[in-house]
XYZ file of C-alpha atoms in Angstrom:
532
model
C 115.419 106.739 67.521
C 113.947 109.790 68.663
C 110.305 109.168 69.396
C 107.946 111.667 66.938
C 104.998 111.520 69.735
C 107.024 115.078 70.630
C 105.201 117.195 67.817
C 101.922 117.414 69.880
C 102.159 120.131 72.729
C 100.132 119.561 75.832
C 97.318 121.965 76.781
C 96.095 121.830 80.343
C 92.852 123.966 78.675
C 93.363 126.978 81.798
C 94.286 124.683 84.788
C 96.601 126.062 86.888
C 96.602 123.603 89.785
C 95.233 119.914 91.010
C 92.079 121.989 92.502
C 91.427 123.436 89.825
C 90.584 119.891 87.856
C 89.248 119.401 92.115
C 86.475 122.012 91.308
C 85.840 121.634 87.866
C 85.312 118.321 87.774
C 83.267 118.391 91.126
C 81.113 121.251 89.608
C 80.260 119.597 86.227
C 79.173 116.144 87.416
C 77.660 117.063 91.081
C 75.585 114.741 91.264
C 77.585 111.704 89.487
C 78.712 109.114 92.099
C 82.554 109.611 92.740
C 83.576 106.851 94.579
C 82.454 103.733 96.862
C 84.422 101.976 99.240
C 83.069 99.486 101.772
C 79.754 100.235 101.194
C 79.466 103.514 101.136
C 79.181 105.995 98.097
C 79.556 109.435 97.607
C 78.667 111.617 95.252
C 81.067 114.344 93.332
C 79.919 117.640 94.965
C 80.246 115.575 98.546
C 83.755 114.938 97.875
C 83.855 118.454 96.907
C 82.139 119.572 99.560
C 84.454 117.300 102.254
C 87.254 118.285 101.032
C 86.523 122.313 100.900
C 85.664 121.975 104.301
C 89.566 120.297 105.389
C 90.833 122.883 102.636
C 89.165 125.749 105.496
C 90.543 123.726 108.853
C 93.798 123.724 107.112
C 93.286 127.039 107.095
C 92.156 128.444 109.659
C 92.276 126.260 112.696
C 96.704 124.796 112.026
C 99.396 126.755 111.169
C 99.812 125.145 107.328
C 100.778 127.565 105.307
C 100.892 127.277 101.049
C 103.755 124.819 100.419
C 104.520 123.401 103.628
C 104.451 119.403 103.409
C 101.243 117.255 105.099
C 102.148 113.524 104.703
C 99.661 111.343 104.004
C 99.567 107.551 105.058
C 95.716 105.766 104.487
C 95.056 102.609 102.251
C 93.053 103.359 99.592
C 89.701 104.524 100.627
C 87.598 107.720 100.144
C 89.532 109.348 103.096
C 92.131 109.533 100.883
C 90.592 111.413 97.837
C 89.223 113.775 100.605
C 92.535 114.783 102.298
C 94.563 114.450 99.242
C 92.455 117.568 97.231
C 91.524 119.490 100.256
C 95.292 119.940 101.607
C 96.113 121.035 97.719
C 93.118 123.218 97.573
C 94.771 124.434 101.155
C 97.871 124.856 98.656
C 99.958 121.882 100.761
C 102.720 119.841 99.153
C 101.373 116.373 99.204
C 103.902 113.396 100.737
C 102.269 110.203 99.736
C 103.581 107.174 102.443
C 102.968 104.086 102.515
C 101.152 102.601 105.207
C 102.983 99.696 105.455
C 106.047 101.726 106.722
C 108.666 100.592 109.246
C 109.363 103.233 112.110
C 113.102 103.159 110.371
C 111.727 104.002 107.057
C 108.695 106.746 108.265
C 110.945 108.588 110.441
C 113.401 109.145 107.241
C 110.687 110.490 105.161
C 109.081 112.003 107.135
C 111.891 114.348 107.976
C 113.790 113.992 104.963
C 110.173 116.019 103.209
C 110.322 117.885 106.189
C 106.723 117.243 106.590
C 104.736 119.214 109.413
C 101.353 117.433 109.335
C 100.344 114.238 108.939
C 97.304 112.075 107.989
C 96.854 108.613 109.467
C 95.513 105.555 109.176
C 93.973 104.870 113.267
C 95.098 101.644 113.523
C 98.660 102.770 112.161
C 99.341 105.901 115.328
C 100.945 103.635 117.205
C 104.082 103.087 115.210
C 104.433 106.526 113.948
C 104.360 107.356 117.725
C 107.826 105.455 117.392
C 109.476 108.647 115.320
C 106.742 111.766 115.666
C 108.627 113.153 118.600
C 112.025 112.964 115.947
C 110.115 114.872 113.636
C 108.728 118.255 112.710
C 105.321 116.737 112.949
C 103.042 119.600 114.869
C 99.772 118.645 113.099
C 98.491 114.952 113.089
C 95.105 114.275 111.608
C 93.618 110.734 112.069
C 90.826 108.609 110.976
C 89.737 104.769 110.925
C 88.093 103.193 107.916
C 85.096 103.202 108.617
C 84.620 106.827 109.944
C 82.525 107.189 106.729
C 80.001 104.663 107.489
C 79.506 105.213 111.483
C 82.204 107.363 112.910
C 84.153 105.446 115.144
C 86.417 106.449 118.995
C 89.624 107.876 118.398
C 90.959 105.552 121.470
C 93.922 107.569 123.193
C 97.637 108.222 122.286
C 100.358 109.460 122.817
C 100.668 112.284 120.714
C 97.526 115.293 120.780
C 95.365 114.082 117.497
C 92.881 115.529 115.478
C 89.711 113.182 113.970
C 89.504 113.783 110.300
C 86.009 114.310 110.592
C 86.004 116.707 113.986
C 88.562 118.704 111.748
C 86.389 118.351 108.569
C 83.276 119.569 110.710
C 85.638 122.763 112.460
C 86.424 123.596 108.606
C 82.710 124.406 107.955
C 82.210 126.506 110.612
C 84.261 128.703 107.951
C 84.332 129.333 103.685
C 87.691 127.937 102.477
C 89.688 129.819 100.225
C 91.317 129.567 97.069
C 94.774 129.453 97.508
C 96.359 131.449 94.035
C 98.493 128.805 92.710
C 100.696 128.228 89.494
C 101.520 125.801 86.639
C 104.840 125.023 88.339
C 104.371 125.511 91.720
C 105.221 121.518 93.192
C 102.086 119.464 94.088
C 104.037 116.256 95.013
C 106.934 114.449 96.493
C 106.960 111.322 95.570
C 109.490 108.699 96.540
C 110.573 105.687 95.300
C 113.634 103.949 95.979
C 117.258 105.148 95.980
C 119.940 103.059 94.949
C 121.969 104.429 97.916
C 119.802 102.535 100.101
C 116.994 105.955 101.082
C 114.008 107.036 99.021
C 114.269 109.823 97.321
C 111.192 112.572 97.020
C 110.901 112.250 93.181
C 109.478 116.766 92.632
C 106.033 116.501 90.458
C 104.751 119.981 90.166
C 100.978 120.643 89.267
C 102.162 120.843 86.225
C 103.955 117.615 85.955
C 100.958 115.959 87.189
C 98.011 117.941 85.077
C 100.202 117.126 81.992
C 100.553 113.655 82.401
C 96.620 113.229 83.049
C 95.312 114.715 79.820
C 98.031 112.649 78.216
C 97.366 109.462 79.148
C 93.833 110.371 78.818
C 95.049 111.241 75.212
C 96.141 108.214 74.207
C 92.581 106.544 76.144
C 89.927 108.615 75.221
C 88.175 106.384 72.457
C 87.672 104.624 75.733
C 87.078 106.579 78.001
C 83.396 108.242 78.255
C 82.580 111.536 79.975
C 80.325 110.499 83.186
C 79.261 106.697 82.557
C 82.607 104.846 83.897
C 82.963 102.770 86.733
C 86.307 101.688 88.147
C 87.669 99.602 90.008
C 90.691 100.497 91.845
C 92.104 97.956 94.047
C 95.865 99.348 93.894
C 97.294 101.579 96.723
C 96.528 105.132 95.666
C 100.058 106.343 97.273
C 101.610 104.753 94.805
C 102.114 107.250 92.281
C 100.353 104.214 89.464
C 97.117 104.702 91.278
C 97.285 108.037 92.302
C 97.779 109.372 89.215
C 95.210 106.930 86.790
C 92.074 106.830 89.821
C 92.552 110.623 91.738
C 93.143 111.870 88.941
C 92.197 110.643 84.924
C 89.630 109.255 85.737
C 88.508 111.109 88.494
C 88.375 114.162 85.714
C 86.132 112.011 83.239
C 83.663 111.754 85.780
C 83.741 107.773 86.524
C 82.623 106.374 89.726
C 85.137 104.497 91.284
C 85.404 101.653 93.549
C 88.272 101.530 96.030
C 89.400 98.337 97.070
C 91.004 98.709 100.173
C 93.166 94.996 100.495
C 92.834 93.828 97.632
C 94.473 90.420 99.426
C 90.244 89.883 100.728
C 89.530 88.202 97.678
C 85.747 87.476 99.125
C 85.171 91.220 99.361
C 87.312 91.992 96.533
C 84.851 90.194 94.130
C 81.680 91.138 95.796
C 82.421 94.657 95.646
C 83.054 94.810 91.883
C 79.088 92.592 91.952
C 78.048 95.164 93.221
C 78.618 97.233 90.354
C 78.401 97.367 86.671
C 81.840 97.721 86.328
C 83.648 99.144 82.701
C 87.441 99.443 83.664
C 90.613 97.804 85.856
C 93.253 99.389 86.721
C 96.339 96.567 88.528
C 99.162 94.860 87.584
C 100.040 91.195 86.717
C 100.265 89.624 89.905
C 96.688 91.314 91.073
C 95.828 90.070 87.445
C 96.482 85.997 87.901
C 95.048 85.919 91.700
C 91.079 87.193 90.758
C 91.243 84.808 88.008
C 91.599 81.883 90.117
C 88.320 83.032 92.210
C 85.712 81.170 91.125
C 83.333 84.278 92.263
C 85.074 86.282 89.724
C 85.198 84.127 86.463
C 81.933 83.966 87.576
C 81.101 88.175 87.240
C 79.709 90.268 84.713
C 82.502 91.348 82.389
C 80.011 92.277 79.614
C 80.548 95.405 79.781
C 85.063 95.410 81.030
C 85.849 98.293 77.938
C 89.656 98.215 79.597
C 91.829 96.815 81.498
C 95.364 99.105 82.448
C 97.928 97.059 83.987
C 101.516 98.947 85.000
C 103.697 98.419 87.848
C 105.768 95.441 87.194
C 106.158 93.477 83.415
C 102.625 91.608 82.172
C 103.742 87.793 81.230
C 102.069 87.052 78.672
C 100.397 83.899 80.464
C 98.733 86.240 82.172
C 97.222 88.693 79.488
C 96.467 85.504 77.565
C 94.392 84.038 80.728
C 92.838 87.173 81.531
C 91.453 87.390 78.094
C 90.487 84.188 78.064
C 88.772 84.914 82.044
C 87.346 88.266 80.898
C 86.855 88.610 77.087
C 89.443 91.912 76.563
C 92.588 92.894 76.721
C 95.023 94.072 79.367
C 96.478 97.562 77.677
C 99.839 97.846 79.570
C 102.329 100.876 80.078
C 105.292 102.341 81.722
C 106.001 104.985 83.844
C 107.487 105.681 86.728
C 107.430 108.393 90.349
C 109.848 110.475 87.742
C 107.613 111.261 85.350
C 104.808 111.701 86.773
C 104.402 108.439 86.405
C 103.297 107.603 82.596
C 105.546 107.404 79.453
C 104.689 104.860 77.824
C 101.056 102.740 76.650
C 99.580 100.068 74.510
C 97.167 101.211 72.105
C 93.836 99.777 73.025
C 92.600 97.139 70.366
C 96.300 97.746 69.556
C 97.862 95.676 72.600
C 101.665 94.100 71.612
C 101.840 91.463 74.385
C 105.311 92.025 76.212
C 105.844 95.227 75.103
C 105.702 98.619 76.632
C 103.626 100.590 74.102
C 104.345 103.749 72.357
C 104.704 106.982 74.003
C 102.271 109.745 74.888
C 101.421 112.134 72.912
C 104.221 115.082 73.809
C 106.358 112.750 75.225
C 110.122 112.066 73.646
C 112.230 109.160 73.614
C 115.739 108.618 72.840
C 117.522 105.099 73.230
C 120.616 106.207 75.164
C 124.475 104.394 74.642
C 126.408 104.843 78.299
C 128.033 107.902 76.717
C 124.388 109.571 76.613
C 124.771 109.741 72.627
C 121.573 107.947 71.199
C 122.153 104.766 69.853
C 121.501 103.787 65.934
C 118.051 101.674 64.554
C 117.379 98.770 66.047
C 119.921 98.853 69.103
C 118.981 98.436 72.401
C 119.917 101.871 75.035
C 119.041 103.515 78.397
C 115.094 104.454 77.997
C 115.264 108.120 77.883
C 112.681 110.468 78.345
C 111.751 114.523 77.897
C 107.843 115.816 78.406
C 105.950 117.987 80.974
C 105.341 114.803 82.742
C 109.305 114.901 83.593
C 110.233 115.835 88.124
C 111.379 118.653 88.302
C 114.317 116.915 90.316
C 114.736 114.463 93.690
C 113.739 117.205 96.341
C 117.602 118.638 98.510
C 119.555 116.042 96.138
C 120.835 118.105 93.271
C 123.765 115.551 93.570
C 120.969 113.125 92.553
C 119.279 114.850 90.092
C 122.555 115.894 87.441
C 123.189 112.110 87.779
C 119.718 110.926 85.670
C 119.150 114.014 83.673
C 121.329 114.622 80.463
C 122.356 117.844 79.571
C 119.519 118.702 77.197
C 116.689 117.647 79.396
C 116.582 113.651 78.925
C 115.369 111.726 82.102
C 117.607 107.980 82.724
C 115.229 105.667 83.850
C 117.733 102.924 84.064
C 115.884 100.809 81.962
C 117.318 99.550 78.532
C 114.599 99.598 75.892
C 114.686 98.706 72.454
C 111.803 100.546 69.557
C 110.003 97.680 67.994
C 108.737 98.230 63.943
C 105.623 99.622 64.853
C 107.200 102.667 67.535
C 106.664 100.867 70.243
C 108.802 100.166 72.871
C 110.114 97.287 74.692
C 112.256 96.322 77.940
C 115.265 94.112 77.572
C 116.862 94.798 81.014
C 116.965 96.893 84.286
C 120.594 99.023 84.145
C 119.508 99.070 87.877
C 119.645 96.136 90.509
C 116.609 96.651 91.637
C 113.866 94.384 92.377
C 109.956 94.421 91.466
C 108.070 93.543 94.278
C 104.112 92.724 93.190
C 105.182 95.921 90.903
C 106.988 97.765 94.124
C 110.225 98.608 93.392
C 113.157 97.522 96.034
C 116.778 98.102 96.444
C 119.390 96.118 96.988
C 121.259 98.341 98.628
C 118.863 98.942 101.155
C 117.745 95.782 102.331
C 121.931 94.955 102.272
C 122.074 97.608 104.382
C 119.986 96.235 106.607
C 121.227 92.781 106.747
C 124.862 94.224 107.453
C 123.802 95.257 110.475
C 122.827 92.174 111.793
C 126.159 91.397 113.875
C 125.685 88.028 113.262
C 126.663 88.823 109.275
C 130.011 89.420 107.580
C 128.928 90.647 104.343
C 125.001 89.683 102.358
C 124.375 90.248 98.701
C 120.715 90.076 97.638
C 119.588 89.667 93.666
C 115.739 88.908 92.755
C 114.531 85.748 91.233
C 111.378 84.787 89.522
C 108.204 84.341 91.745
C 104.479 83.858 89.882
C 102.534 85.497 93.064
C 104.394 88.852 93.228
C 106.240 88.774 89.775
C 109.932 88.831 91.898
C 110.886 88.210 95.423
C 114.376 89.016 97.312
C 116.647 86.158 97.936
C 119.239 87.259 100.206
C 123.568 85.400 100.082
C 124.794 85.487 103.791
C 128.377 85.459 104.853
C 127.812 84.574 108.010
C 130.862 85.934 111.146
C 133.020 83.946 112.438
C 131.691 83.939 116.007
C 127.983 83.603 114.974
C 128.195 80.762 113.510
C 124.442 79.204 114.925
C 122.455 82.469 112.501
C 119.855 80.959 111.695
C 117.188 81.796 108.425
C 114.506 82.686 110.903
C 117.046 84.779 112.750
C 117.362 87.319 109.749
C 114.345 87.443 108.725
C 113.176 88.265 112.319
C 115.651 91.083 112.014
C 114.177 92.335 108.463
C 111.353 92.247 109.407
C 112.260 95.177 112.263
C 113.504 97.242 109.659
C 111.827 96.992 106.184
C 108.590 96.899 104.774
C 107.168 93.243 104.375
C 107.943 93.257 101.109
C 111.477 93.908 100.981
C 112.117 91.368 103.266
C 113.727 87.430 101.356
C 111.759 85.199 101.311
C 114.914 82.944 100.847
C 117.873 82.759 102.760
C 121.205 81.241 101.312
C 124.652 80.876 103.152
C 127.806 81.158 101.649
C 131.062 80.603 102.560
C 131.975 83.961 100.718
C 130.724 86.276 98.202
C 131.226 85.995 94.182
C 133.610 89.409 93.995
C 135.384 91.342 90.904
C 139.081 91.619 91.302
C 138.006 95.004 93.035
C 135.297 93.539 95.248
C 132.254 94.133 93.325
C 129.937 91.776 94.135
C 129.202 89.841 91.148
C 125.009 89.222 91.548
C 124.894 87.826 87.996
C 127.249 84.757 89.537
C 124.491 84.897 92.621
C 120.967 84.181 90.083
C 122.827 81.120 89.008
C 123.267 79.960 92.563
């Protein structure tokens, strides 16, 4: 059944690009607190000045031109919004990059995106230095996490770098010149897992991300009061969910956002919450469970908490119940993907249905399709497919991959199987893809299997996702040893994976088998592995 939400047209209210949103917001809420991180608070006027100075540096002291790509490899610290806003104000395209990437993963994303600039945490530079000579990156800007509290010495490097603070100081010597921009211009290359084992860049235009900001704001409009909200933001800003919710949605409403650089450090996390009167928190299932096990968290004042948003991975009923018992606040679950900027559906606040991903956002059409891309009959499950202003322009440098996921009439096929409930909400019932979701991050079996298969002692390998309370799922690998290496042990395999894969992709369980179950044509039967 086609969602009837499509009748509403999304108006951008004169916005042409993210830079317009940044400037308008900073002017409207100039003297209100914008971001707090590590105990340091900056007001909107300071965010405006610092991001404009960074934009000026990019314009006047580098060879970068509008449309060039800049990779951002930072944790959730205030430098992230300063850099992201500044780069977009200079007309650059953002390439959000996981700070935990291995050299192999960095090299692919840097080169595939054609990035020519990089902003990176100083602590991560030694890893990046291993691959930077093999990229086209010429401008390298570094920052320490605590630079905004007390500038730190940058230390020596094998490549030419400039500190972010020095870049901003140079930028202040020249006026920032606004760049002409159109809503169809590329704003972000958001990399998502690829079934071929290599991540693909979803091309998100300024119109895509601004539309989704306005769509999501429309769904949450009764809960978000302009200039009054205090958001706790523990999710990594390079992830499209946090990028939208934190850097665009809540920022545009004049919210005071508390960034949590390391949510695994629960005592520091809780102390940061204790310091403010928070009204909102964004997170995911595993994070909510972790917080609710902390006695100090349970002792916090939740009287002003109005909305808790969840995305990235499925919310379990037990977590929703526990969170409600501890905080008194319902969790409002949504659904989205990198390819949709990201939000497609959201539960309506005060009408939440646990286990459901909610209703289509304003301006969003949803069809449930069969294997032939025909719409299924009412009441039947089908592949959730989306059309709307938030749907990507396509995959960067990959027309073939784009064609695989787009229908002839412009619907993006998500790979998730869903059904529509009687109240119009949707429920995910299965994943068409074999994707594994670990703490909200996508892990594609093919990528892990390729790394495993590169080990000389492994003849065959297959991986699946298995439920794990702490992270939602974990990676489980099934290994057939090569004849000449029967001494291969679990520790050898884990060490090999850690060299080439980000930690959440590394298998947590290893099972040795004489052979893998396969179809007559040799395709691995993952469903049989799930029974092992």
